[in-house]
PDB file of C-alpha atoms in Angstrom:
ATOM      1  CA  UNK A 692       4.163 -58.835 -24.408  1.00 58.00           C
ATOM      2  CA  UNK A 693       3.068 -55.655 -26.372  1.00 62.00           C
ATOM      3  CA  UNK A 694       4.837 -55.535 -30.112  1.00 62.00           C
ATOM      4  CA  UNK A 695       7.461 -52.537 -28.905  1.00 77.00           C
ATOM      5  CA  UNK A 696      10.961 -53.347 -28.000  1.00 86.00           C
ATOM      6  CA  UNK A 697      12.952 -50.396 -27.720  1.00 92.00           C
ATOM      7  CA  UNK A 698      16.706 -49.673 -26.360  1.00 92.00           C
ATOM      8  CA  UNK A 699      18.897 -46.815 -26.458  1.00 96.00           C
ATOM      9  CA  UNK A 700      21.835 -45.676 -27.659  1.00 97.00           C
ATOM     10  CA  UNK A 701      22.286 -48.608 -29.769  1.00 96.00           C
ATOM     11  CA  UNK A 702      25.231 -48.987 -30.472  1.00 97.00           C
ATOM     12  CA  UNK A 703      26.191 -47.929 -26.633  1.00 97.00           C
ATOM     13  CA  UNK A 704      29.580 -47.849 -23.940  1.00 97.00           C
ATOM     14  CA  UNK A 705      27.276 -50.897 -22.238  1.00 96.00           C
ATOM     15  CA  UNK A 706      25.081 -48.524 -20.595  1.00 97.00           C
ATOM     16  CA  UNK A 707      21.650 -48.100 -22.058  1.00 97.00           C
ATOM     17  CA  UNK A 708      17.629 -48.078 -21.319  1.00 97.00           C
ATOM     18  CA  UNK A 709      15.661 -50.405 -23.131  1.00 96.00           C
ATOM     19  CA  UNK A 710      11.441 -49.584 -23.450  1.00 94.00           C
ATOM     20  CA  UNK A 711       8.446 -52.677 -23.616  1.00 92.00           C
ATOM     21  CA  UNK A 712       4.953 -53.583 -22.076  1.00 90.00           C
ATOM     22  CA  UNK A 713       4.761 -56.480 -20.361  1.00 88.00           C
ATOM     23  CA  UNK A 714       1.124 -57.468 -20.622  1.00 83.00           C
ATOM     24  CA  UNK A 715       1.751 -60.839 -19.158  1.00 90.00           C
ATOM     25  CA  UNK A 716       4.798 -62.387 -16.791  1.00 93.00           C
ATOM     26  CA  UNK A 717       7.878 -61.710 -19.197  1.00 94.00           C
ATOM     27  CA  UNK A 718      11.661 -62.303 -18.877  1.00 96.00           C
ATOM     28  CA  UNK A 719      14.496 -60.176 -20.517  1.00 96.00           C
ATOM     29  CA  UNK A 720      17.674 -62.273 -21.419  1.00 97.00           C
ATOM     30  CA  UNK A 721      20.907 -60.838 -22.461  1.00 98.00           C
ATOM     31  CA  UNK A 722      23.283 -62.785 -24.296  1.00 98.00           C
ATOM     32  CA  UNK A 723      26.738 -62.381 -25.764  1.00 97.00           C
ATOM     33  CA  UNK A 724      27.426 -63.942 -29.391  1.00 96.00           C
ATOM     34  CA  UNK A 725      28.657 -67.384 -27.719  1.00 97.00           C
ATOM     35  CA  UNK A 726      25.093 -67.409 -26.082  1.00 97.00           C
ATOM     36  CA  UNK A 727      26.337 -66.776 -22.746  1.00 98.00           C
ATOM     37  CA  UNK A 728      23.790 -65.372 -20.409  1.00 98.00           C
ATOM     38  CA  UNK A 729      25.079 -61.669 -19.316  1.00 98.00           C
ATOM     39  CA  UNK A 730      21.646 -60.578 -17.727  1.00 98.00           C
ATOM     40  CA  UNK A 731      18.295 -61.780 -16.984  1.00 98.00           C
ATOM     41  CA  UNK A 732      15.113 -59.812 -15.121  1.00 97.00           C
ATOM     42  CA  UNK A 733      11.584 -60.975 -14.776  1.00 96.00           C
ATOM     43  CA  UNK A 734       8.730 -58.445 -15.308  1.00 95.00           C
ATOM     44  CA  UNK A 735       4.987 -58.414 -14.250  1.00 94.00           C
ATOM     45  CA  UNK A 736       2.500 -57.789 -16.367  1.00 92.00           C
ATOM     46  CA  UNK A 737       1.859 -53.834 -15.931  1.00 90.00           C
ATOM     47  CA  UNK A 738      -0.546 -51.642 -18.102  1.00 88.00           C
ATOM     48  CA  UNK A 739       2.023 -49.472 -18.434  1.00 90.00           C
ATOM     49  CA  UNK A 740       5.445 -48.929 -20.153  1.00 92.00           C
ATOM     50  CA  UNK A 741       8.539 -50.383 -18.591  1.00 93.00           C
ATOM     51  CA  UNK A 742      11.517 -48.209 -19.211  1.00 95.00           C
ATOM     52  CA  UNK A 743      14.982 -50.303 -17.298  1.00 95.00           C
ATOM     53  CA  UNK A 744      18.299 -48.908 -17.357  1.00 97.00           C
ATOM     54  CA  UNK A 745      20.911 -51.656 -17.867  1.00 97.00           C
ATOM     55  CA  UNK A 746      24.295 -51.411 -17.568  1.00 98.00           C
ATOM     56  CA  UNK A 747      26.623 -53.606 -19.289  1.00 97.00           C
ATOM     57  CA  UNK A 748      29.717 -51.807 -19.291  1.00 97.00           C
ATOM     58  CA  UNK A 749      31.674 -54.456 -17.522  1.00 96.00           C
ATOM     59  CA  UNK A 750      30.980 -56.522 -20.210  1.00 97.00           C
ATOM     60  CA  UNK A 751      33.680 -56.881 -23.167  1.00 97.00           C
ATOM     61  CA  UNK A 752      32.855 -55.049 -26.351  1.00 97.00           C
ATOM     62  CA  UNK A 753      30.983 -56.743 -29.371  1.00 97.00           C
ATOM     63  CA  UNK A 754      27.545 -57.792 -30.389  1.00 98.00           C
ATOM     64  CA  UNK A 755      24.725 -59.107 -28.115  1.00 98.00           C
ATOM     65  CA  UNK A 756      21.312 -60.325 -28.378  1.00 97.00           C
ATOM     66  CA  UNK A 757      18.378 -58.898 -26.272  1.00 96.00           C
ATOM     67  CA  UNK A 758      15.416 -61.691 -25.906  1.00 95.00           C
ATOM     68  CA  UNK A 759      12.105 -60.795 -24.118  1.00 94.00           C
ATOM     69  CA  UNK A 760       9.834 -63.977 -23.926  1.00 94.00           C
ATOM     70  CA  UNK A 761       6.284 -64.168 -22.584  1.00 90.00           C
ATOM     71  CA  UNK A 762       4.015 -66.811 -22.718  1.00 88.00           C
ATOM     72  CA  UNK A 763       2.441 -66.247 -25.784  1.00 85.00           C
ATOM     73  CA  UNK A 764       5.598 -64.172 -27.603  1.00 89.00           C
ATOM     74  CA  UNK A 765       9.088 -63.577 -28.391  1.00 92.00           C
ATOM     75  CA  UNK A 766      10.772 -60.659 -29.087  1.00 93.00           C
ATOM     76  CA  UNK A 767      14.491 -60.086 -30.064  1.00 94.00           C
ATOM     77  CA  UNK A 768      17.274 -57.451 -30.617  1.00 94.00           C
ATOM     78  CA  UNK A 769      21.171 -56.889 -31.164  1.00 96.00           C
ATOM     79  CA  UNK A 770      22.886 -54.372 -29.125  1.00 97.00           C
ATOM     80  CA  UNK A 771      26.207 -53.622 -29.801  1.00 98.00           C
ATOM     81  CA  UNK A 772      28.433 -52.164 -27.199  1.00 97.00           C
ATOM     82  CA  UNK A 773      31.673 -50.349 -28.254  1.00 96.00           C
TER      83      UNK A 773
END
């Protein structure tokens, strides 16, 4: 997992793209406040930069935390959706 951890618009209406590398196997976790899981995706490692639209919009409005984990890192976020 590459240091970059992008998403957009931030805060967002629960639709948004979020940006990494995955240079080994990594998984992207979505959780609301309560630590509920609201989305989860696995990701090969790629040499290239991963760009996944998400949409969360059926989701209730507030703050949640974005978690990408590899092997060897983790990476986290807060996305709010209004």
């Amino acid at each position: 997992l590459n240091s970059k951890l992008t998403f957009f618009p931030n805060p967002s209406n629960g639709e948004f793209q979020i940006e990494f590398l995955p240079d080994s196997q990594t998984v992207l976790m979505i959780t609301d406040m309560a630590g509920r899981l609201v989305f989860q995706e696995e990701f090969q490692p790629t040499q290239t930069l991963v760009t996944k639209s998400i949409d969360l919009s059926d989701q209730p409005k507030g703050l949640y935390l974005v978690k990408l984990e590899s092997i060897s890192r983790k990476k986290f976020g807060k996305l709010l959706i209004q």
